Amino acid sequence: MHPSYSLAIAGFFLSSALAKDQCRCTTDDSCWPSTKTWTALNSTIDGHLIRYTPPGAVCYISHPNYDAEACDSVIKQWPESKFHSSDPASLHSEWSNAGCIPVYKNGTSIYGDPEAGERGCSNDVLPPYVVNATTTDHVVEALRFAAVKNIRLVIKNTGHAGDGRNLGSSSLSIWTHNLKGIELIENFNSTCPNSKDTPSPRMAATVGAGVQDGEMVETLAARNALAVSGTSNDVGVAGWSTGGGHGFATGHYGQGADNILEAEIVTPSGKVVIANECQNEDLYWAIRGGGGGTFGVITSLTVKAYPAPQMVMVAFDTSIKNHTSEDEWYQFIADAHALFPAMQDAGIHGYYTVEGPPSAEALTFSGSLMMFEASNKTYEDAIRPFAKLLRSSYATVAWSLNRLPVNNWQGLLKILPDIGSVSAGHSIRTSRLISRRTVIGKTDKFAAVYKKIGPTKKAPSNGLPNLSMSGTLTISPKSVNNSLHPSWRNATVHLITSQAWTDSTNETEIRSMIHDMTYRKLGLLRDLDPVQGAYLNEARHQSFIEA
């Protein structure tokens, strides 16, 4: 019932937003708005229209904005996620900034392309105009303008969308980053009578569309509360949660999409609506898992909040021994995964990575596991099977399992790393939600596939980085009536494999890596678990309807 309704909604939104001619106007077309028209738009949004120039432009001698001192500053800040999230259009995605990567004085890009400076700087897939939206009215005016002028529209808060959904050549971008505001509501009363999902009153938090995880987490922690969030302080709450959302607390409290109570949304026609369990119900269903910006522009969200919990946290670290084969190593990892479903049922959740040389001295499998509102005995009983596996694998791997000095939610926040860095170059990844049935019943096949998509014992001979893997175990099996892919509910791990390269990598190798990741490695994961899907925010979008 709901999927058909959501498709009808999407069709309505698209038809209302598009002009009769389905092709969008571009900067090269006569229909592209004149400077006078853009100036008129600027006057309707309180002067918040930005004529966008990529930050790397200051490094190009041929560009009017060239500034050697400013270039040094841009190059220094470029690896920082905060630099991109606080810029009106620059993104973390490998697809962004391709036309204007910062270059050194000799014209070589910071990623190693010696011809970048000679080609010069262009916006490429970045928008020529950005609306710095600080009110809902700014969003309304931008949407109406884009519809009337038949211009491609994109939306950005922080730019963490890994698939480049925030990009658009010849587009108008709505930058929601400055729609801040966080309110913790101790006794939130739903406007929906007889609410099934949200008994009233309950604790909740209302956040603006520009609020980032770190801002929300810090504000609520000061009030001894939490709302589910991602693993990076820099990620935007709205985009993260509407795409599904996994984080440290989601295994216990539900995915990000499960925790949305209501939203203020501006539809593509410029209408402001409230979506919740009893108003615009299909839109409410769709935004909880269907992706940010898909059905309209969210200007604020109200999400579930909880009293800050007590918790237990441990770190595990394993590495391959010199005489251990890759087959034995990946069988050990598969055996660990066979234990995870029961551990999750007992309340243990976490994250891990698998790396190899040269980024690590040897193949490693390490991560952290956590448990909320549990006694020491409950934790010890739940972790015992994993500890037993580690002890029995002493001939194959070196290992450690240590309890961390974390007793509560605030303690976890103190040990978390800062925002982090953008990878020094480009990367491609593929992912799959791997089911409980597979990790328990297909252990040998899982090990064989993991070996084919994971890092090798020796560093690659071509000089490229080794493959890297990550696993998300913070998955809630509780069924919620929303648009989150059903594969989440029976998954044990959200598995990602990724391959990095730099601008100095030749085109033939790049094409080979992209093809291998898109078809061979993704194909292996699909064959391993055919009925499963992928996480919208971290997926490789090939055959996206099934994934």
mmCIF file of N, CA and C in Angstrom, residues 112-227:
data_model
loop_
_atom_site.group_PDB
_atom_site.id
_atom_site.type_symbol
_atom_site.label_atom_id
_atom_site.label_comp_id
_atom_site.label_asym_id
_atom_site.label_seq_id
_atom_site.Cartn_x
_atom_site.Cartn_y
_atom_site.Cartn_z
ATOM 1 N N GLY A 112 47.893 14.863 -7.077
ATOM 2 C CA GLY A 112 48.955 14.348 -7.926
ATOM 3 C C GLY A 112 48.774 14.502 -9.417
ATOM 4 N N ASP A 113 47.759 15.227 -9.886
ATOM 5 C CA ASP A 113 47.552 15.421 -11.324
ATOM 6 C C ASP A 113 48.431 16.574 -11.801
ATOM 7 N N PRO A 114 49.465 16.317 -12.628
ATOM 8 C CA PRO A 114 50.390 17.376 -13.047
ATOM 9 C C PRO A 114 49.796 18.366 -14.048
ATOM 10 N N GLU A 115 48.648 18.033 -14.641
ATOM 11 C CA GLU A 115 48.061 18.896 -15.666
ATOM 12 C C GLU A 115 46.869 19.705 -15.163
ATOM 13 N N ALA A 116 46.546 19.602 -13.884
ATOM 14 C CA ALA A 116 45.363 20.282 -13.341
ATOM 15 C C ALA A 116 45.448 21.791 -13.503
ATOM 16 N N GLY A 117 46.587 22.377 -13.162
ATOM 17 C CA GLY A 117 46.737 23.823 -13.260
ATOM 18 C C GLY A 117 46.595 24.324 -14.680
ATOM 19 N N GLU A 118 47.105 23.560 -15.621
ATOM 20 C CA GLU A 118 47.023 23.947 -17.034
ATOM 21 C C GLU A 118 45.583 23.923 -17.536
ATOM 22 N N ARG A 119 44.773 22.975 -17.057
ATOM 23 C CA ARG A 119 43.375 22.901 -17.482
ATOM 24 C C ARG A 119 42.549 24.048 -16.908
ATOM 25 N N GLY A 120 42.946 24.550 -15.751
ATOM 26 C CA GLY A 120 42.225 25.667 -15.151
ATOM 27 C C GLY A 120 41.092 25.216 -14.251
ATOM 28 N N CYS A 121 40.416 26.199 -13.663
ATOM 29 C CA CYS A 121 39.354 25.945 -12.682
ATOM 30 C C CYS A 121 37.986 26.205 -13.293
ATOM 31 N N SER A 122 37.051 25.290 -13.063
ATOM 32 C CA SER A 122 35.663 25.491 -13.479
ATOM 33 C C SER A 122 34.745 24.918 -12.412
ATOM 34 N N ASN A 123 33.484 25.359 -12.413
ATOM 35 C CA ASN A 123 32.524 24.809 -11.450
ATOM 36 C C ASN A 123 32.205 23.349 -11.718
ATOM 37 N N ASP A 124 32.291 22.945 -12.986
ATOM 38 C CA ASP A 124 32.035 21.561 -13.360
ATOM 39 C C ASP A 124 30.662 21.122 -12.831
ATOM 40 N N VAL A 125 30.601 20.178 -11.899
ATOM 41 C CA VAL A 125 29.309 19.706 -11.395
ATOM 42 C C VAL A 125 28.821 20.499 -10.182
ATOM 43 N N LEU A 126 29.562 21.498 -9.771
ATOM 44 C CA LEU A 126 29.133 22.334 -8.652
ATOM 45 C C LEU A 126 28.188 23.424 -9.146
ATOM 46 N N PRO A 127 27.245 23.863 -8.318
ATOM 47 C CA PRO A 127 26.228 24.830 -8.763
ATOM 48 C C PRO A 127 26.797 26.229 -8.961
ATOM 49 N N PRO A 128 26.301 26.958 -9.951
ATOM 50 C CA PRO A 128 26.733 28.350 -10.126
ATOM 51 C C PRO A 128 26.085 29.300 -9.129
ATOM 52 N N TYR A 129 24.921 28.924 -8.589
ATOM 53 C CA TYR A 129 24.223 29.772 -7.616
ATOM 54 C C TYR A 129 23.771 28.930 -6.427
ATOM 55 N N VAL A 130 23.863 29.534 -5.243
ATOM 56 C CA VAL A 130 23.475 28.867 -4.003
ATOM 57 C C VAL A 130 22.606 29.807 -3.177
ATOM 58 N N VAL A 131 21.491 29.287 -2.670
ATOM 59 C CA VAL A 131 20.654 30.034 -1.732
ATOM 60 C C VAL A 131 21.063 29.635 -0.319
ATOM 61 N N ASN A 132 21.600 30.592 0.418
ATOM 62 C CA ASN A 132 21.953 30.364 1.819
ATOM 63 C C ASN A 132 20.681 30.517 2.645
ATOM 64 N N ALA A 133 19.976 29.401 2.814
ATOM 65 C CA ALA A 133 18.655 29.432 3.454
ATOM 66 C C ALA A 133 18.794 29.495 4.969
ATOM 67 N N THR A 134 18.278 30.559 5.551
ATOM 68 C CA THR A 134 18.258 30.678 7.013
ATOM 69 C C THR A 134 16.836 30.713 7.556
ATOM 70 N N THR A 135 15.848 30.706 6.657
ATOM 71 C CA THR A 135 14.441 30.635 7.050
ATOM 72 C C THR A 135 13.711 29.706 6.090
ATOM 73 N N THR A 136 12.559 29.231 6.506
ATOM 74 C CA THR A 136 11.730 28.404 5.626
ATOM 75 C C THR A 136 11.313 29.187 4.392
ATOM 76 N N ASP A 137 11.064 30.490 4.538
ATOM 77 C CA ASP A 137 10.661 31.313 3.396
ATOM 78 C C ASP A 137 11.726 31.323 2.309
ATOM 79 N N HIS A 138 12.998 31.298 2.692
ATOM 80 C CA HIS A 138 14.068 31.255 1.691
ATOM 81 C C HIS A 138 13.975 29.976 0.860
ATOM 82 N N VAL A 139 13.660 28.874 1.511
ATOM 83 C CA VAL A 139 13.509 27.598 0.808
ATOM 84 C C VAL A 139 12.315 27.659 -0.136
ATOM 85 N N VAL A 140 11.216 28.226 0.330
ATOM 86 C CA VAL A 140 10.009 28.357 -0.489
ATOM 87 C C VAL A 140 10.312 29.138 -1.763
ATOM 88 N N GLU A 141 10.974 30.277 -1.623
ATOM 89 C CA GLU A 141 11.267 31.123 -2.784
ATOM 90 C C GLU A 141 12.211 30.424 -3.754
ATOM 91 N N ALA A 142 13.193 29.707 -3.233
ATOM 92 C CA ALA A 142 14.137 29.002 -4.099
ATOM 93 C C ALA A 142 13.444 27.913 -4.903
ATOM 94 N N LEU A 143 12.570 27.159 -4.259
ATOM 95 C CA LEU A 143 11.853 26.094 -4.952
ATOM 96 C C LEU A 143 10.930 26.650 -6.029
ATOM 97 N N ARG A 144 10.240 27.708 -5.719
ATOM 98 C CA ARG A 144 9.347 28.314 -6.707
ATOM 99 C C ARG A 144 10.132 28.863 -7.892
ATOM 100 N N PHE A 145 11.259 29.490 -7.619
ATOM 101 C CA PHE A 145 12.095 30.042 -8.687
ATOM 102 C C PHE A 145 12.593 28.926 -9.605
ATOM 103 N N ALA A 146 13.090 27.837 -9.010
ATOM 104 C CA ALA A 146 13.609 26.731 -9.807
ATOM 105 C C ALA A 146 12.521 26.097 -10.662
ATOM 106 N N ALA A 147 11.307 26.001 -10.117
ATOM 107 C CA ALA A 147 10.205 25.411 -10.870
ATOM 108 C C ALA A 147 9.804 26.290 -12.049
ATOM 109 N N VAL A 148 9.677 27.598 -11.793
ATOM 110 C CA VAL A 148 9.249 28.531 -12.842
ATOM 111 C C VAL A 148 10.310 28.642 -13.934
ATOM 112 N N LYS A 149 11.585 28.683 -13.543
ATOM 113 C CA LYS A 149 12.673 28.863 -14.506
ATOM 114 C C LYS A 149 13.197 27.539 -15.062
ATOM 115 N N ASN A 150 12.636 26.434 -14.602
ATOM 116 C CA ASN A 150 13.021 25.109 -15.093
ATOM 117 C C ASN A 150 14.518 24.843 -14.924
ATOM 118 N N ILE A 151 14.986 25.053 -13.695
ATOM 119 C CA ILE A 151 16.399 24.877 -13.371
ATOM 120 C C ILE A 151 16.561 23.668 -12.458
ATOM 121 N N ARG A 152 17.607 22.922 -12.699
ATOM 122 C CA ARG A 152 17.921 21.795 -11.826
ATOM 123 C C ARG A 152 18.126 22.302 -10.400
ATOM 124 N N LEU A 153 17.621 21.527 -9.431
ATOM 125 C CA LEU A 153 17.709 21.919 -8.030
ATOM 126 C C LEU A 153 18.450 20.848 -7.241
ATOM 127 N N VAL A 154 19.391 21.268 -6.406
ATOM 128 C CA VAL A 154 20.078 20.341 -5.508
ATOM 129 C C VAL A 154 20.044 20.918 -4.096
ATOM 130 N N ILE A 155 20.285 20.057 -3.119
ATOM 131 C CA ILE A 155 20.195 20.460 -1.716
ATOM 132 C C ILE A 155 21.452 20.000 -0.993
ATOM 133 N N LYS A 156 21.997 20.876 -0.174
ATOM 134 C CA LYS A 156 23.169 20.519 0.623
ATOM 135 C C LYS A 156 23.046 21.056 2.037
ATOM 136 N N ASN A 157 23.416 20.221 3.008
ATOM 137 C CA ASN A 157 23.687 20.704 4.352
ATOM 138 C C ASN A 157 25.186 20.597 4.575
ATOM 139 N N THR A 158 25.679 19.361 4.773
ATOM 140 C CA THR A 158 27.109 19.170 5.016
ATOM 141 C C THR A 158 27.846 18.592 3.816
ATOM 142 N N GLY A 159 27.129 17.916 2.913
ATOM 143 C CA GLY A 159 27.778 17.327 1.752
ATOM 144 C C GLY A 159 28.350 15.946 1.987
ATOM 145 N N HIS A 160 27.846 15.227 2.976
ATOM 146 C CA HIS A 160 28.363 13.893 3.261
ATOM 147 C C HIS A 160 27.704 12.811 2.416
ATOM 148 N N ALA A 161 26.823 13.163 1.509
ATOM 149 C CA ALA A 161 26.196 12.152 0.650
ATOM 150 C C ALA A 161 27.261 11.552 -0.262
ATOM 151 N N GLY A 162 27.600 10.299 -0.019
ATOM 152 C CA GLY A 162 28.703 9.684 -0.732
ATOM 153 C C GLY A 162 28.456 9.464 -2.206
ATOM 154 N N ASP A 163 27.204 9.497 -2.640
ATOM 155 C CA ASP A 163 26.899 9.234 -4.043
ATOM 156 C C ASP A 163 26.776 10.511 -4.858
ATOM 157 N N GLY A 164 27.093 11.664 -4.283
ATOM 158 C CA GLY A 164 27.064 12.914 -5.031
ATOM 159 C C GLY A 164 25.683 13.461 -5.289
ATOM 160 N N ARG A 165 24.700 13.113 -4.447
ATOM 161 C CA ARG A 165 23.337 13.608 -4.653
ATOM 162 C C ARG A 165 23.241 15.122 -4.494
ATOM 163 N N ASN A 166 24.232 15.741 -3.855
ATOM 164 C CA ASN A 166 24.211 17.185 -3.655
ATOM 165 C C ASN A 166 24.761 17.952 -4.847
ATOM 166 N N LEU A 167 25.155 17.235 -5.898
ATOM 167 C CA LEU A 167 25.803 17.867 -7.043
ATOM 168 C C LEU A 167 24.819 18.132 -8.171
ATOM 169 N N GLY A 168 25.160 19.107 -9.015
ATOM 170 C CA GLY A 168 24.335 19.366 -10.182
ATOM 171 C C GLY A 168 24.883 20.496 -11.024
ATOM 172 N N SER A 169 25.400 20.173 -12.186
ATOM 173 C CA SER A 169 25.869 21.206 -13.105
ATOM 174 C C SER A 169 24.695 22.085 -13.524
ATOM 175 N N SER A 170 24.924 23.390 -13.647
ATOM 176 C CA SER A 170 23.877 24.350 -14.036
ATOM 177 C C SER A 170 22.669 24.261 -13.107
ATOM 178 N N SER A 171 22.936 24.152 -11.825
ATOM 179 C CA SER A 171 21.844 23.994 -10.863
ATOM 180 C C SER A 171 21.754 25.192 -9.923
ATOM 181 N N LEU A 172 20.629 25.253 -9.231
ATOM 182 C CA LEU A 172 20.468 26.139 -8.086
ATOM 183 C C LEU A 172 20.494 25.241 -6.855
ATOM 184 N N SER A 173 21.385 25.550 -5.926
ATOM 185 C CA SER A 173 21.508 24.742 -4.721
ATOM 186 C C SER A 173 20.875 25.460 -3.540
ATOM 187 N N ILE A 174 20.151 24.698 -2.726
ATOM 188 C CA ILE A 174 19.634 25.224 -1.464
ATOM 189 C C ILE A 174 20.548 24.713 -0.358
ATOM 190 N N TRP A 175 21.231 25.643 0.294
ATOM 191 C CA TRP A 175 22.169 25.302 1.361
ATOM 192 C C TRP A 175 21.442 25.460 2.686
ATOM 193 N N THR A 176 21.106 24.347 3.311
ATOM 194 C CA THR A 176 20.313 24.367 4.549
ATOM 195 C C THR A 176 21.181 24.427 5.805
ATOM 196 N N HIS A 177 22.469 24.564 5.628
ATOM 197 C CA HIS A 177 23.439 24.445 6.720
ATOM 198 C C HIS A 177 23.190 25.419 7.871
ATOM 199 N N ASN A 178 22.619 26.569 7.567
ATOM 200 C CA ASN A 178 22.419 27.586 8.605
ATOM 201 C C ASN A 178 20.997 27.605 9.167
ATOM 202 N N LEU A 179 20.236 26.550 8.873
ATOM 203 C CA LEU A 179 18.947 26.367 9.541
ATOM 204 C C LEU A 179 19.211 25.636 10.856
ATOM 205 N N LYS A 180 19.787 26.353 11.783
ATOM 206 C CA LYS A 180 20.178 25.776 13.069
ATOM 207 C C LYS A 180 19.016 25.895 14.062
ATOM 208 N N GLY A 181 19.244 25.418 15.251
ATOM 209 C CA GLY A 181 18.221 25.456 16.293
ATOM 210 C C GLY A 181 17.971 24.069 16.840
ATOM 211 N N ILE A 182 18.149 23.902 18.151
ATOM 212 C CA ILE A 182 17.959 22.611 18.815
ATOM 213 C C ILE A 182 17.131 22.837 20.073
ATOM 214 N N GLU A 183 16.044 22.103 20.196
ATOM 215 C CA GLU A 183 15.190 22.228 21.379
ATOM 216 C C GLU A 183 14.880 20.844 21.929
ATOM 217 N N LEU A 184 15.253 20.614 23.181
ATOM 218 C CA LEU A 184 14.884 19.373 23.857
ATOM 219 C C LEU A 184 13.537 19.571 24.528
ATOM 220 N N ILE A 185 12.595 18.699 24.206
ATOM 221 C CA ILE A 185 11.234 18.794 24.741
ATOM 222 C C ILE A 185 11.023 17.620 25.689
ATOM 223 N N GLU A 186 10.933 17.914 26.964
ATOM 224 C CA GLU A 186 10.801 16.851 27.968
ATOM 225 C C GLU A 186 9.481 16.096 27.826
ATOM 226 N N ASN A 187 8.418 16.825 27.491
ATOM 227 C CA ASN A 187 7.087 16.208 27.384
ATOM 228 C C ASN A 187 6.463 16.577 26.040
ATOM 229 N N PHE A 188 6.967 15.938 25.000
ATOM 230 C CA PHE A 188 6.442 16.187 23.657
ATOM 231 C C PHE A 188 5.100 15.482 23.500
ATOM 232 N N ASN A 189 4.099 16.243 23.080
ATOM 233 C CA ASN A 189 2.773 15.683 22.843
ATOM 234 C C ASN A 189 2.506 15.621 21.348
ATOM 235 N N SER A 190 2.293 14.440 20.852
ATOM 236 C CA SER A 190 1.985 14.277 19.442
ATOM 237 C C SER A 190 0.643 14.922 19.119
ATOM 238 N N THR A 191 0.567 15.517 17.938
ATOM 239 C CA THR A 191 -0.706 16.092 17.487
ATOM 240 C C THR A 191 -1.641 15.020 16.950
ATOM 241 N N CYS A 192 -1.132 13.787 16.894
ATOM 242 C CA CYS A 192 -1.928 12.685 16.360
ATOM 243 C C CYS A 192 -2.606 11.921 17.495
ATOM 244 N N PRO A 193 -3.936 11.906 17.546
ATOM 245 C CA PRO A 193 -4.631 11.137 18.585
ATOM 246 C C PRO A 193 -4.425 9.637 18.373
ATOM 247 N N ASN A 194 -4.319 8.918 19.461
ATOM 248 C CA ASN A 194 -4.181 7.458 19.412
ATOM 249 C C ASN A 194 -2.964 7.012 18.600
ATOM 250 N N SER A 195 -1.863 7.754 18.745
ATOM 251 C CA SER A 195 -0.648 7.416 18.019
ATOM 252 C C SER A 195 -0.143 6.037 18.422
ATOM 253 N N LYS A 196 0.170 5.210 17.429
ATOM 254 C CA LYS A 196 0.659 3.861 17.699
ATOM 255 C C LYS A 196 2.163 3.866 17.977
ATOM 256 N N ASP A 197 2.914 4.656 17.181
ATOM 257 C CA ASP A 197 4.366 4.643 17.291
ATOM 258 C C ASP A 197 4.878 5.555 18.393
ATOM 259 N N THR A 198 4.100 6.574 18.753
ATOM 260 C CA THR A 198 4.604 7.610 19.639
ATOM 261 C C THR A 198 3.630 7.911 20.759
ATOM 262 N N PRO A 199 3.623 7.110 21.792
ATOM 263 C CA PRO A 199 2.771 7.440 22.938
ATOM 264 C C PRO A 199 3.152 8.805 23.503
ATOM 265 N N SER A 200 2.172 9.610 23.852
ATOM 266 C CA SER A 200 2.426 10.951 24.385
ATOM 267 C C SER A 200 2.069 10.997 25.865
ATOM 268 N N PRO A 201 2.760 11.861 26.633
ATOM 269 C CA PRO A 201 3.931 12.630 26.202
ATOM 270 C C PRO A 201 5.199 11.782 26.261
ATOM 271 N N ARG A 202 6.242 12.215 25.554
ATOM 272 C CA ARG A 202 7.525 11.537 25.574
ATOM 273 C C ARG A 202 8.625 12.576 25.334
ATOM 274 N N MET A 203 9.877 12.195 25.620
ATOM 275 C CA MET A 203 10.998 13.090 25.378
ATOM 276 C C MET A 203 11.291 13.142 23.884
ATOM 277 N N ALA A 204 11.557 14.341 23.367
ATOM 278 C CA ALA A 204 11.847 14.518 21.948
ATOM 279 C C ALA A 204 12.767 15.718 21.768
ATOM 280 N N ALA A 205 13.340 15.826 20.576
ATOM 281 C CA ALA A 205 14.183 16.972 20.234
ATOM 282 C C ALA A 205 13.788 17.466 18.854
ATOM 283 N N THR A 206 13.622 18.775 18.724
ATOM 284 C CA THR A 206 13.357 19.388 17.424
ATOM 285 C C THR A 206 14.627 20.086 16.961
ATOM 286 N N VAL A 207 15.069 19.745 15.744
ATOM 287 C CA VAL A 207 16.324 20.294 15.217
ATOM 288 C C VAL A 207 16.090 20.892 13.840
ATOM 289 N N GLY A 208 16.794 21.979 13.545
ATOM 290 C CA GLY A 208 16.747 22.560 12.218
ATOM 291 C C GLY A 208 17.472 21.680 11.224
ATOM 292 N N ALA A 209 17.162 21.863 9.940
ATOM 293 C CA ALA A 209 17.735 21.007 8.901
ATOM 294 C C ALA A 209 19.239 21.150 8.777
ATOM 295 N N GLY A 210 19.809 22.228 9.305
ATOM 296 C CA GLY A 210 21.250 22.427 9.221
ATOM 297 C C GLY A 210 22.026 21.900 10.407
ATOM 298 N N VAL A 211 21.332 21.356 11.388
ATOM 299 C CA VAL A 211 22.004 20.878 12.599
ATOM 300 C C VAL A 211 22.831 19.630 12.280
ATOM 301 N N GLN A 212 24.045 19.602 12.822
ATOM 302 C CA GLN A 212 24.936 18.465 12.643
ATOM 303 C C GLN A 212 24.940 17.583 13.888
ATOM 304 N N ASP A 213 25.365 16.345 13.689
ATOM 305 C CA ASP A 213 25.321 15.377 14.783
ATOM 306 C C ASP A 213 26.016 15.884 16.040
ATOM 307 N N GLY A 214 27.214 16.420 15.869
ATOM 308 C CA GLY A 214 27.970 16.877 17.024
ATOM 309 C C GLY A 214 27.250 17.956 17.802
ATOM 310 N N GLU A 215 26.583 18.860 17.087
ATOM 311 C CA GLU A 215 25.842 19.939 17.745
ATOM 312 C C GLU A 215 24.675 19.383 18.549
ATOM 313 N N MET A 216 23.939 18.456 17.948
ATOM 314 C CA MET A 216 22.793 17.873 18.640
ATOM 315 C C MET A 216 23.238 17.032 19.832
ATOM 316 N N VAL A 217 24.244 16.202 19.622
ATOM 317 C CA VAL A 217 24.714 15.312 20.684
ATOM 318 C C VAL A 217 25.214 16.115 21.877
ATOM 319 N N GLU A 218 25.998 17.155 21.612
ATOM 320 C CA GLU A 218 26.552 17.973 22.701
ATOM 321 C C GLU A 218 25.450 18.694 23.474
ATOM 322 N N THR A 219 24.492 19.261 22.745
ATOM 323 C CA THR A 219 23.406 19.994 23.398
ATOM 324 C C THR A 219 22.571 19.071 24.275
ATOM 325 N N LEU A 220 22.241 17.893 23.762
ATOM 326 C CA LEU A 220 21.405 16.970 24.532
ATOM 327 C C LEU A 220 22.172 16.343 25.690
ATOM 328 N N ALA A 221 23.458 16.058 25.476
ATOM 329 C CA ALA A 221 24.251 15.454 26.552
ATOM 330 C C ALA A 221 24.333 16.379 27.759
ATOM 331 N N ALA A 222 24.358 17.694 27.495
ATOM 332 C CA ALA A 222 24.381 18.664 28.596
ATOM 333 C C ALA A 222 23.102 18.603 29.422
ATOM 334 N N ARG A 223 22.043 18.052 28.819
ATOM 335 C CA ARG A 223 20.762 17.882 29.520
ATOM 336 C C ARG A 223 20.561 16.418 29.926
ATOM 337 N N ASN A 224 21.646 15.646 29.882
ATOM 338 C CA ASN A 224 21.608 14.228 30.252
ATOM 339 C C ASN A 224 20.637 13.441 29.374
ATOM 340 N N ALA A 225 20.679 13.736 28.077
ATOM 341 C CA ALA A 225 19.784 13.074 27.120
ATOM 342 C C ALA A 225 20.556 12.726 25.853
ATOM 343 N N LEU A 226 19.948 11.916 25.004
ATOM 344 C CA LEU A 226 20.530 11.611 23.700
ATOM 345 C C LEU A 226 19.427 11.416 22.675
ATOM 346 N N ALA A 227 19.785 11.646 21.420
ATOM 347 C CA ALA A 227 18.994 11.223 20.269
ATOM 348 C C ALA A 227 19.959 10.483 19.361
#
